Short mmCIF file of C-alpha atoms and ligand atoms in Angstrom, two decimals:
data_model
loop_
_atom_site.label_atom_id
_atom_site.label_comp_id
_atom_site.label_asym_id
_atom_site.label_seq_id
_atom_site.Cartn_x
_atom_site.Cartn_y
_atom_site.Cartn_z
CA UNK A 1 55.94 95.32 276.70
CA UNK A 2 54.62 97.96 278.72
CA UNK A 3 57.66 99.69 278.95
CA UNK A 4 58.28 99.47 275.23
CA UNK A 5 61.81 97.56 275.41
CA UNK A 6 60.92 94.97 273.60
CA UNK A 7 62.33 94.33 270.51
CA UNK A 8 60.12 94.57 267.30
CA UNK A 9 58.76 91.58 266.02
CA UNK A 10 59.14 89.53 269.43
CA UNK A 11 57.28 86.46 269.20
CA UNK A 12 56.82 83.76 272.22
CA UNK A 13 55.92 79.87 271.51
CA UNK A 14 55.56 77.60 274.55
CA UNK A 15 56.26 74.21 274.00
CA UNK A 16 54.85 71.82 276.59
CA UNK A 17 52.86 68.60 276.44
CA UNK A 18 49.61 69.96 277.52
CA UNK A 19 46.68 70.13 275.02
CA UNK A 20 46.06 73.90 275.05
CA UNK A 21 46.11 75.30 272.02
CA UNK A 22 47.09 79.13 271.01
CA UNK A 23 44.11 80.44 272.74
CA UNK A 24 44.54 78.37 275.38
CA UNK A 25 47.81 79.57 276.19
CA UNK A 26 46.82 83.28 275.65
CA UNK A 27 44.34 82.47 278.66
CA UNK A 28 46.94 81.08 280.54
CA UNK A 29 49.31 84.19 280.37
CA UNK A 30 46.80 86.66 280.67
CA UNK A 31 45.36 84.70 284.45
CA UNK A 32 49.54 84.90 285.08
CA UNK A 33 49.78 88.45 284.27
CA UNK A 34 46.83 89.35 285.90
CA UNK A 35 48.37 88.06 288.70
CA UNK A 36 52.11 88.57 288.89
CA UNK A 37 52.81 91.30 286.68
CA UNK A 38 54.65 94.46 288.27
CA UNK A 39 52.76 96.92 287.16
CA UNK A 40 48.67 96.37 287.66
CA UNK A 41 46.26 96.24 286.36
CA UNK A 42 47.38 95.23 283.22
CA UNK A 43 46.36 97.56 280.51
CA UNK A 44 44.23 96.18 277.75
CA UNK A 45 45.91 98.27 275.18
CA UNK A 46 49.55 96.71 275.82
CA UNK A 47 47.61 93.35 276.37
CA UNK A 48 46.16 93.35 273.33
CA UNK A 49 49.83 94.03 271.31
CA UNK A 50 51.22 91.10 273.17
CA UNK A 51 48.40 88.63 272.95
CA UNK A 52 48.70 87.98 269.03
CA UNK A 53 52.01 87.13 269.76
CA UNK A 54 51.60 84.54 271.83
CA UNK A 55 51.48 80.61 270.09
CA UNK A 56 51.94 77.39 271.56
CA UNK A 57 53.42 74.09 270.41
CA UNK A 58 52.32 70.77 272.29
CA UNK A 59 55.53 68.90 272.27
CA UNK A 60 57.39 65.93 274.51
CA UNK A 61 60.91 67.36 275.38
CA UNK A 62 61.87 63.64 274.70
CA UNK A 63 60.27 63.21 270.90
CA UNK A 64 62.34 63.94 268.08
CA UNK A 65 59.41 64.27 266.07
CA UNK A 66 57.78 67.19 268.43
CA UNK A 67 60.67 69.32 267.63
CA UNK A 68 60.28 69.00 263.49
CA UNK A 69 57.24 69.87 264.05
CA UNK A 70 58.20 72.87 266.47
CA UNK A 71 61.05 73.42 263.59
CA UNK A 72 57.99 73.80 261.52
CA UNK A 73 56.24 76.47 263.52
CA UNK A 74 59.34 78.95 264.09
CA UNK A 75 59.72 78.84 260.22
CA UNK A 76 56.17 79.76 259.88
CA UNK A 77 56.60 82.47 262.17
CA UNK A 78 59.21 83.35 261.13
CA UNK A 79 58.06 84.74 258.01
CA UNK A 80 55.24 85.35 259.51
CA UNK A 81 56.94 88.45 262.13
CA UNK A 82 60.19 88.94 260.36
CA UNK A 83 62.27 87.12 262.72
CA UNK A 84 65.68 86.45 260.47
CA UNK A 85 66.24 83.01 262.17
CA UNK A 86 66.62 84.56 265.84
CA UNK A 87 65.80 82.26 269.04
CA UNK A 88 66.14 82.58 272.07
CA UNK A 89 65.18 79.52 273.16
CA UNK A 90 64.11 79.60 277.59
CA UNK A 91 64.47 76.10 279.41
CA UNK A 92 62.21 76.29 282.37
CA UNK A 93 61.95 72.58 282.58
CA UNK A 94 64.11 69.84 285.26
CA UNK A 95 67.98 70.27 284.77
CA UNK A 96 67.85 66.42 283.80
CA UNK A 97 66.08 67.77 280.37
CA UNK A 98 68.58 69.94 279.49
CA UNK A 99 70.57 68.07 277.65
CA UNK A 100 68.22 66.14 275.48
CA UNK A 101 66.11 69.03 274.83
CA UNK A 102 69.40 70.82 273.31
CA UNK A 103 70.42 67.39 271.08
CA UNK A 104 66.81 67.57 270.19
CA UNK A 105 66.44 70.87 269.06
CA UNK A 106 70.15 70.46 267.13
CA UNK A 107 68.55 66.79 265.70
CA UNK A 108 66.30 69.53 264.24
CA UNK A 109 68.08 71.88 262.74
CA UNK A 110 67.55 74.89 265.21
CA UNK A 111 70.72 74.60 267.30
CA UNK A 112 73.77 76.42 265.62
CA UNK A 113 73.77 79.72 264.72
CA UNK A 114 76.27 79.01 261.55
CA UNK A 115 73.40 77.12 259.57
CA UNK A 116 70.70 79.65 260.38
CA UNK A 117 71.71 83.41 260.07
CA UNK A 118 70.21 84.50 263.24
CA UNK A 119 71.69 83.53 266.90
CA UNK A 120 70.54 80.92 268.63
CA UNK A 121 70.81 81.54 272.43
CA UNK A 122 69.60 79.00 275.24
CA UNK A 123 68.87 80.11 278.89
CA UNK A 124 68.72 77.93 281.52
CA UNK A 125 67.78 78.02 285.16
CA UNK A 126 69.38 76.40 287.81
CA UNK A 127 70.79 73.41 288.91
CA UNK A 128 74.18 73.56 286.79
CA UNK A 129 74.22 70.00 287.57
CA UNK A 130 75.08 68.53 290.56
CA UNK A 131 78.52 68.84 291.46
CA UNK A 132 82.11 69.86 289.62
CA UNK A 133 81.94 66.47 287.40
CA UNK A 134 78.05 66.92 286.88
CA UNK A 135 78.32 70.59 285.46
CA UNK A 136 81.27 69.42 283.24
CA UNK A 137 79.25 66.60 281.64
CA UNK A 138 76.10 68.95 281.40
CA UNK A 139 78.49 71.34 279.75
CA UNK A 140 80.18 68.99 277.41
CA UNK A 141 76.44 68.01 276.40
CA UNK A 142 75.63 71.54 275.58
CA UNK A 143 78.74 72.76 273.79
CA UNK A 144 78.18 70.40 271.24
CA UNK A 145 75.02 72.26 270.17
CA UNK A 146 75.48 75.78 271.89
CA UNK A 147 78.56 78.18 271.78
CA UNK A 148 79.64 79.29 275.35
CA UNK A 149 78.89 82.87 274.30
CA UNK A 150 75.35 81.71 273.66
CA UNK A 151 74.47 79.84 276.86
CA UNK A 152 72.60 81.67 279.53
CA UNK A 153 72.91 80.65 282.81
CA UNK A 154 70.75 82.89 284.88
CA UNK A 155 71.16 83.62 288.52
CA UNK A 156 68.17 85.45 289.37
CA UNK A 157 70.73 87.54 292.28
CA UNK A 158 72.16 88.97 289.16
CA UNK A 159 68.94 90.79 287.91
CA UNK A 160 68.42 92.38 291.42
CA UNK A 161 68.94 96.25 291.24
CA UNK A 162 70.58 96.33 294.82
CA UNK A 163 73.05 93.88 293.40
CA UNK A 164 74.14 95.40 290.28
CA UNK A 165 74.46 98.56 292.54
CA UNK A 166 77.09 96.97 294.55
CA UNK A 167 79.62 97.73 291.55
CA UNK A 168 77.91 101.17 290.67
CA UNK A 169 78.29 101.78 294.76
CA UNK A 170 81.78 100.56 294.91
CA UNK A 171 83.32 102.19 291.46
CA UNK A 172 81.15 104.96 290.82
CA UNK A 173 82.12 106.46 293.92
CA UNK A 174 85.61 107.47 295.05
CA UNK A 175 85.14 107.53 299.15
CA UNK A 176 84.79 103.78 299.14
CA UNK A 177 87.60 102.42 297.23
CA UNK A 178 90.84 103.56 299.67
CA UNK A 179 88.75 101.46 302.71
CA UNK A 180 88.08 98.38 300.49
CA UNK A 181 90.38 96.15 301.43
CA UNK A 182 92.49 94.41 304.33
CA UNK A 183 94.01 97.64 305.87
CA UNK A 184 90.57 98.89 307.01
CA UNK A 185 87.80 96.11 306.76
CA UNK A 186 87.91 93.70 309.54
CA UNK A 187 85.49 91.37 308.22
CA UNK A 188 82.34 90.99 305.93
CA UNK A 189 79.20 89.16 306.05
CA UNK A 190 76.81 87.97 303.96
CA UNK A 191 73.48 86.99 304.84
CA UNK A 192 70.74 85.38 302.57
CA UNK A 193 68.08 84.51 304.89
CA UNK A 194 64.23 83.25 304.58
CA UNK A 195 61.93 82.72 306.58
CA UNK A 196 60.09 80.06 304.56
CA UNK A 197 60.65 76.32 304.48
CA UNK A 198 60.78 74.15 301.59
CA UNK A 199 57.53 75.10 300.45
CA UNK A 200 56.72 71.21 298.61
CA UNK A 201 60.38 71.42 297.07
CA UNK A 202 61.05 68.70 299.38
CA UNK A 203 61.80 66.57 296.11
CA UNK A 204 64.51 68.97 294.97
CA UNK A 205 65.63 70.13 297.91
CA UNK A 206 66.60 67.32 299.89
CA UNK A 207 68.82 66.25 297.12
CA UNK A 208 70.56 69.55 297.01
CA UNK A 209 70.18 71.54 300.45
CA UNK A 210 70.92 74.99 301.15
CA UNK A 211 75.06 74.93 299.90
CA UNK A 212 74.07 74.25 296.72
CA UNK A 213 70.61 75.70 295.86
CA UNK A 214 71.61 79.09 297.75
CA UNK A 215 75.30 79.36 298.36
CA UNK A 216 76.74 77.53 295.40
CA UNK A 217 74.97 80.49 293.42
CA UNK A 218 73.90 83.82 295.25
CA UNK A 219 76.32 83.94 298.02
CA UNK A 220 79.11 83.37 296.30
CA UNK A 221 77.82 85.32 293.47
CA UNK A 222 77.42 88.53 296.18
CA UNK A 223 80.66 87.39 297.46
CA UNK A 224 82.53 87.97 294.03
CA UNK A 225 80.61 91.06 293.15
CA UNK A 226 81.96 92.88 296.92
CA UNK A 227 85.32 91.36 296.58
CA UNK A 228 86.55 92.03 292.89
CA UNK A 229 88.47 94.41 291.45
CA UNK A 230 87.65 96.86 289.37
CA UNK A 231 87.11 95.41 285.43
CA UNK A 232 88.97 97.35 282.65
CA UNK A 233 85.41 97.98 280.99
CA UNK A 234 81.58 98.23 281.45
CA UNK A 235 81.54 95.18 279.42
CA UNK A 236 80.44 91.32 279.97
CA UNK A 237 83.40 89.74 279.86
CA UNK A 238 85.56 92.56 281.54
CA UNK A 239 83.22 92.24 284.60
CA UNK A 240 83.06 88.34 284.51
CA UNK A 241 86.71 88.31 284.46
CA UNK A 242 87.30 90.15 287.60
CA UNK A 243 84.73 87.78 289.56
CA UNK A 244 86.39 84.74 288.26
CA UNK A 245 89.50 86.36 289.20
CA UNK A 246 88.60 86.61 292.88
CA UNK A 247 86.47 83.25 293.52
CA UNK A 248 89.61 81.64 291.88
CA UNK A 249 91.69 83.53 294.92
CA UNK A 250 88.99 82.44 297.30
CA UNK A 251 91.06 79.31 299.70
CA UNK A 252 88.68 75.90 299.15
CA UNK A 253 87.70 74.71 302.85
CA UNK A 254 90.22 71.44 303.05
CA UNK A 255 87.75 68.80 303.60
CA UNK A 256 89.71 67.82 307.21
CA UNK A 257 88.35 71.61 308.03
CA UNK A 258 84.92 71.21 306.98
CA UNK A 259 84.07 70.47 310.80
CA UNK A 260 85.56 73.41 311.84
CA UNK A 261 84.91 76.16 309.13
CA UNK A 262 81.53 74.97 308.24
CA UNK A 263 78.53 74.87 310.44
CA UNK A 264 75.60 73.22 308.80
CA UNK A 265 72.02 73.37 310.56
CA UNK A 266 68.22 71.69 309.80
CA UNK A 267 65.22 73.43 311.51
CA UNK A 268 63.04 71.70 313.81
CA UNK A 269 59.64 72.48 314.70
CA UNK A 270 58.91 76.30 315.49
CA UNK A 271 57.00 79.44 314.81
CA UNK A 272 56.45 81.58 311.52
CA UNK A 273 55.12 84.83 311.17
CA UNK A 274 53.07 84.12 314.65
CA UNK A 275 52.24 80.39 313.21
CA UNK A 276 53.61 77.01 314.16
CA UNK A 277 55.59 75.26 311.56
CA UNK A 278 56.64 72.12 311.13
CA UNK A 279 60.38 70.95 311.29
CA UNK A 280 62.19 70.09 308.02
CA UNK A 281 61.91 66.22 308.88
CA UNK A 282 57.89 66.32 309.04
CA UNK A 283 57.28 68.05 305.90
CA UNK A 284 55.50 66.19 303.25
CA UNK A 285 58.35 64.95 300.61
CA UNK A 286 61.45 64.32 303.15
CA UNK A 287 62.95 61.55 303.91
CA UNK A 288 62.64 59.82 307.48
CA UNK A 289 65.98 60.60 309.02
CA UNK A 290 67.20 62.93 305.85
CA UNK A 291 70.67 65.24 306.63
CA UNK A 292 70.53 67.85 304.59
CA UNK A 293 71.04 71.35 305.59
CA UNK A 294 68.31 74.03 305.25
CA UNK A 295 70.97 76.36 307.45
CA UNK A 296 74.97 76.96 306.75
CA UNK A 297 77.75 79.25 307.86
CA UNK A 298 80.86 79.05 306.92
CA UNK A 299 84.41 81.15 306.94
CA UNK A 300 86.13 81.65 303.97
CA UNK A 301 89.64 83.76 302.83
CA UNK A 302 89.96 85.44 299.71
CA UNK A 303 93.92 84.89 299.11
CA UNK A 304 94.78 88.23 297.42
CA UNK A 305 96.77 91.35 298.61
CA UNK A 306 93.03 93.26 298.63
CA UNK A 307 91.38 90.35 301.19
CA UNK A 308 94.40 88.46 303.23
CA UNK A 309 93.48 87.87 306.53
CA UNK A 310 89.88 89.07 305.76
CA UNK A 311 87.26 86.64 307.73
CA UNK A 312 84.48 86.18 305.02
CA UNK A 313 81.72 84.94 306.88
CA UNK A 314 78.32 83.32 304.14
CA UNK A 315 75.69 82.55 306.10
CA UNK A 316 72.21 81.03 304.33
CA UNK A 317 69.39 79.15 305.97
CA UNK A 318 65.54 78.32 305.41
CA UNK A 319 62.93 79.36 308.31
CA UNK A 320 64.86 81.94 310.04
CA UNK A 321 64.08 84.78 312.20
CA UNK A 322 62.81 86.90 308.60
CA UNK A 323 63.74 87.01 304.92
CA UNK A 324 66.52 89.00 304.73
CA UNK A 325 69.97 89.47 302.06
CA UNK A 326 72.30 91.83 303.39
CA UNK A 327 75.75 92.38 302.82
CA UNK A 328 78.13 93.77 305.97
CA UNK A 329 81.42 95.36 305.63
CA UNK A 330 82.61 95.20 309.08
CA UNK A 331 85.26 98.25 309.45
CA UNK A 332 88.03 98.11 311.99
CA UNK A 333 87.61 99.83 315.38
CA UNK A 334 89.46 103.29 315.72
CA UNK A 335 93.20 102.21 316.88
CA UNK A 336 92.77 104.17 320.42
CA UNK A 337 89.45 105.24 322.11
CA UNK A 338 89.58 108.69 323.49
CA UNK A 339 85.97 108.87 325.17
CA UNK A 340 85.81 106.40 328.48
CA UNK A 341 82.35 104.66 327.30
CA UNK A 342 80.51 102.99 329.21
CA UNK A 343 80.07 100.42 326.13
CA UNK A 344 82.53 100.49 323.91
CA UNK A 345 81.21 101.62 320.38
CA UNK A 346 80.47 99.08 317.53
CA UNK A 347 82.97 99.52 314.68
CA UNK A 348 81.73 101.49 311.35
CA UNK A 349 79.61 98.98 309.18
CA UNK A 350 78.69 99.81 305.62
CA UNK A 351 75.22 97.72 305.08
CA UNK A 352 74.15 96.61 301.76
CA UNK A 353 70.88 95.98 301.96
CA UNK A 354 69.61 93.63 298.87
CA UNK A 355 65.94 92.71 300.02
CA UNK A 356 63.79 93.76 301.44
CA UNK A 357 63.93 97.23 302.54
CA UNK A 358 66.33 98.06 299.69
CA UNK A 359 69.17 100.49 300.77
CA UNK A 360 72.53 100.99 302.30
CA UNK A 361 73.23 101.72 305.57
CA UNK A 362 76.30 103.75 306.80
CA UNK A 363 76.60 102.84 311.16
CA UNK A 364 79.32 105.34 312.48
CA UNK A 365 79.59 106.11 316.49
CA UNK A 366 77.69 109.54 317.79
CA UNK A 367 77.60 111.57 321.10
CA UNK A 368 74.46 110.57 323.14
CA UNK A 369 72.96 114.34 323.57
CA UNK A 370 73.51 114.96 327.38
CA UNK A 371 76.89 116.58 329.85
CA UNK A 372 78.80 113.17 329.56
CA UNK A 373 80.16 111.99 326.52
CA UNK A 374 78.39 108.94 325.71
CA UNK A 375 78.84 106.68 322.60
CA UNK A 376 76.04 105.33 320.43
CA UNK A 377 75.85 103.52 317.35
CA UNK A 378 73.63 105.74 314.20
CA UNK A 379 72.75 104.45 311.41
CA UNK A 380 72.94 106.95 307.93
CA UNK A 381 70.12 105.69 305.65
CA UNK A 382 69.41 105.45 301.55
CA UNK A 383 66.68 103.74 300.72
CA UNK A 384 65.50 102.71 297.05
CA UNK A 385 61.94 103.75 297.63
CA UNK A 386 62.57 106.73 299.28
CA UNK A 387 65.21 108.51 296.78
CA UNK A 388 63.80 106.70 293.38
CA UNK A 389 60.07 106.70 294.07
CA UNK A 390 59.45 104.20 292.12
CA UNK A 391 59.21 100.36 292.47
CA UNK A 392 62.63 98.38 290.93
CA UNK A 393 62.05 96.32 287.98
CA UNK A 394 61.55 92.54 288.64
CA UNK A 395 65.15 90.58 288.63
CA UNK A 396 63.55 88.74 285.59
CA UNK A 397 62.76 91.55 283.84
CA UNK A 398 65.76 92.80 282.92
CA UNK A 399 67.30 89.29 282.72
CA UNK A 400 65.28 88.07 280.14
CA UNK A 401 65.81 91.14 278.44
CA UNK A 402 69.31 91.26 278.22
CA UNK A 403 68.93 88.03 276.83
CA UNK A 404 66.87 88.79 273.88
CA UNK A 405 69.49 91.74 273.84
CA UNK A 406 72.42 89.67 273.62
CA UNK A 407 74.10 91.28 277.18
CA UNK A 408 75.54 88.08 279.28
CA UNK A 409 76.99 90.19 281.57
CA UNK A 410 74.46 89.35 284.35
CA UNK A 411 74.87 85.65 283.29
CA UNK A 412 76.97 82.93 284.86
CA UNK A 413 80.23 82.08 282.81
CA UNK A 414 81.32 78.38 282.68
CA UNK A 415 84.48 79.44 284.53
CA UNK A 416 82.69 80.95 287.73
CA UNK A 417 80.23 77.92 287.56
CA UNK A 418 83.15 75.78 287.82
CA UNK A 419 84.82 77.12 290.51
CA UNK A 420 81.89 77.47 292.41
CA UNK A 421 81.73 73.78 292.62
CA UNK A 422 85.27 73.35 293.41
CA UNK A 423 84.54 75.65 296.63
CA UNK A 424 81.42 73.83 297.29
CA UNK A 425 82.34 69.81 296.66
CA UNK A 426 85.01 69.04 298.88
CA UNK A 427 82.44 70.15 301.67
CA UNK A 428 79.64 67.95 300.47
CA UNK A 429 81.92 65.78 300.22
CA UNK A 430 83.39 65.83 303.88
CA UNK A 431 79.51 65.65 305.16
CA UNK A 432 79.17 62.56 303.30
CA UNK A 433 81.70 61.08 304.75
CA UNK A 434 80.36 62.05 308.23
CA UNK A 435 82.33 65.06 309.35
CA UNK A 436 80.65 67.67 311.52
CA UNK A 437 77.91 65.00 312.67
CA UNK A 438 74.46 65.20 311.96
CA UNK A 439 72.57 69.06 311.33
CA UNK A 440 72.78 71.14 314.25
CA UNK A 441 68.97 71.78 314.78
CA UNK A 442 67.80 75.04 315.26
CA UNK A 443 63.87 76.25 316.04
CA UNK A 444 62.16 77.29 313.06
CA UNK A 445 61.70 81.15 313.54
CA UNK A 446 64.95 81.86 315.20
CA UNK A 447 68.69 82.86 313.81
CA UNK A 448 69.54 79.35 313.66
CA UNK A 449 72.19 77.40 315.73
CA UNK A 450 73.91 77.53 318.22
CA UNK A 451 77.18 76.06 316.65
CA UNK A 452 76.89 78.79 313.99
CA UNK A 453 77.72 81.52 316.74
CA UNK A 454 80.72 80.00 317.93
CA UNK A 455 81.86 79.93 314.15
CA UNK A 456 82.75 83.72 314.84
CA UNK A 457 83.19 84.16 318.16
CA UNK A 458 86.13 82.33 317.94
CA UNK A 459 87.76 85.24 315.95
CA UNK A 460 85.85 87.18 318.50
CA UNK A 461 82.79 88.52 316.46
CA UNK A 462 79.67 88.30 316.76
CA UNK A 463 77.16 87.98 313.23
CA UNK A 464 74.56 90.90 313.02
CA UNK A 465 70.73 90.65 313.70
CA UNK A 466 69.42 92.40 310.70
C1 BG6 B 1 66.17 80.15 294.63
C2 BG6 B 1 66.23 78.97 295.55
O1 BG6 B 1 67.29 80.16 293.78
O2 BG6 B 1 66.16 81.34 295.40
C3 BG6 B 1 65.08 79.00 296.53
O3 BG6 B 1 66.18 77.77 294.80
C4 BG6 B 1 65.01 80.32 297.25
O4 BG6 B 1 65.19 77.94 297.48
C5 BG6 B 1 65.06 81.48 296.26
O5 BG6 B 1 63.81 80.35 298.00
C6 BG6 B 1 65.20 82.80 296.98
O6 BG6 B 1 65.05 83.85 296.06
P1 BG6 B 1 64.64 85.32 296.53
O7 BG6 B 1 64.70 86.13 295.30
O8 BG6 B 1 63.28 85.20 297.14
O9 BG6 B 1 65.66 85.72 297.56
#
């Protein structure tokens, strides 16, 4: 609103089962804004456009009769702002509603487009079910009431600015391209790291664990995005092509290699930002004795002439050393050292840098000033804040927008979901059946285990301390 991309005539109706009325809810969002919007304070002119447009339905996702009656309220508005049958309708409600809340909404009339005039678009927010057969029944469920083009699937990495720069970075520039691939990269890594635990998601989290609420989604979403080739167009479904493309050339883990290629990890009792913490097993909400990971690394190969013999190496954990997302290309080292060093240099590294401290980092080896030629490793810096001055938008901002806008191209295609799970299941599915052992437990606070370093040593690496 503040920015003035809104489309005219916007108009938002929550739907919950709370009593709280249109002023209620206009409280409710202003104590939210107040508090979490971007740019503060919140002005009372732009407040005062957006209030008026705010309504609010009290409604059971699970009662037909709640949605004639919500039917009846987006007519009303509808004439009310002008709003030529368009919705855009925003599911932030358990996956396990999903499904009825789209039969109920069709049961009503405001499904299909066809019938209406205006789209009818449906965002939802993760978990795309479960596992491969989960997210095809979910999907089944929802095509029968929402076109493919029309379902939303956000991944909030998507809306980051330092990840939709790793396409502008990689084709908008023309040094990068003749380096990006097998001849020259020796490995990459990818790094999502926090350094918070479950935070009282124990409930959600314990049924998922890291592979699928992080990896599943992000990773390999930051994984496509670095890998891909270039699309034919600026265009949604150029772009989601070319990530299909590549996670469809990424080699599944073989579930008698889970053991070796996979390292999963739990954290134990440790220290966070100079407090002690419990260990995943004593927070409220777990299970006695539970196995899920909060900590994984694993080694995957992209089977493609760009990526063979590439190490990927995804990394992802809860209560780590500090929150940090990073992306590593790991160059090769020069094919014969001139200088006699007294340490040999560490290879070029091009570091993407997705949060915090948003930037890129170029290492190459310089001279140590002084008469004997000594190596070091410098780092050549951009940072966001630094050349842009000003603060990125929120990842949700220009999500939601581009939904309202019609763009999917930051949105998860059925495809990529799918294959995602096909990477992802046949490891669940080997640690269900016991292989690897229990978590490797790690101190809360550190870089997580042990077992994780020996993933790349053995190709003799070593992952990087951001
Ligand atoms: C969510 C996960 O998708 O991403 C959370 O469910 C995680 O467990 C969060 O904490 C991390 O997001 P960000 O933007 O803070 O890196």
């Amino acid at each position: 609103m503040r920015t003035g991309r809104l489309p005219a005539g916007l108009c938002v109706l929550g739907v919950a089962r709370r009593p709280l009325g249109d002023d209620g809810f206009r409280a409710a969002m202003r104590a939210a804004v107040d508090e979490f919007a971007r740019l503060r304070p919140v002005e009372e002119a732009t407040w005062s456009t957006l209030a008026p447009r705010l309504f609010y339905h009290e409604g059971d996702f699970g009662d037909r009769e709640s949605f004639l009656g919500l039917a009846a309220r987006l007519a009303k508005l509808d004439s009310q702002f002008n709003l030529r049958g368009n919705r855009l309708y925003y599911l932030a409600t358990p996956p396990a509603s999903f499904a009825p809340i789209a039969e109920n909404l069709a049961a009503a009339g405001l499904a299909h487009q066809e019938t209406a005039g205006g789209f009818r678009r449906i965002v939802l927010e993760k978990p795309f079910g479960h596992d491969l057969a989960s997210a095809l029944e979910l999907d089944a469920e929802l095509r029968r009431h929402f076109h493919e083009r029309d379902t939303l699937r956000i991944d909030h990495y998507l809306g980051k600015e330092t990840v939709q720069n790793i396409l502008v970075l990689r084709f908008a520039n023309g040094i990068l391209e003749p380096l990006w691939n097998q001849r020259y990269v020796d490995h990459v890594q990818i790094t999502v790291a926090e350094d918070i635990g479950v935070e009282g998601r124990a409930g959600y989290f314990d049924s998922a664990g890291i592979l699928r609420d992080i990896v599943q989604n992000h990773v390999l979403q930051l994984l496509a995005l670095t890998a891909m080739e270039a699309p034919v167009a600026w265009e949604a479904d150029a772009v989601r092509d070319e990530k299909n493309k590549v996670l469809q050339a990424v080699r599944p883990i073989q579930p008698e290699n889970v053991a070796r290629d996979v390292i999963r990890g739990q954290y134990a009792p440790g220290w966070s930002r100079g407090t002690p913490v419990p260990g995943y097993l004593q927070e409220p909400g777990v299970p006695a004795g539970s196995t899920t990971e909060t900590y994984v690394a694993l080694e995957l190969r992209i089977d493609n002439w760009r990526w063979a013999g590439v190490p990927f190496y995804l990394r992802a954990g809860k209560r780590l050393a500090k929150r940090v997302s990073e992306i590593a290309i790991q160059f090769k080292p020069v094919p014969h050292l001139l200088f006699d060093a007294a340490r040999p240099p560490q290879p070029n590294a091009l570091v993407l840098r997705i949060q915090p401290d948003e930037g890129i980092t170029l290492r190459f080896v310089s001279k140590l000033p002084g008469p004997e030629i000594d190596l070091r490793s410098v780092g050549m810096d951009f940072r966001y804040g630094t050349s842009f001055g000003a603060e990125p938008p929120e990842a949700y901002e220009r999500l939601l927008l581009d939904a309202l806008l019609g763009d999917a191209s930051l949105y998860i295609r059925r495809d990529t979901l799918l294959r995602s799970w096909e990477l992802v299941d046949p490891i669940e599915e080997a640690w269900a059946r016991g292989a690897g052992g229990r978590p490797h437990l790690y101190d809360a606070g550190s870089w997580g285990p042990a077992a994780a370093e020996a993933l790349v040593e053995r190709g003799g690496r070593a992952w990087r301390r951001p």
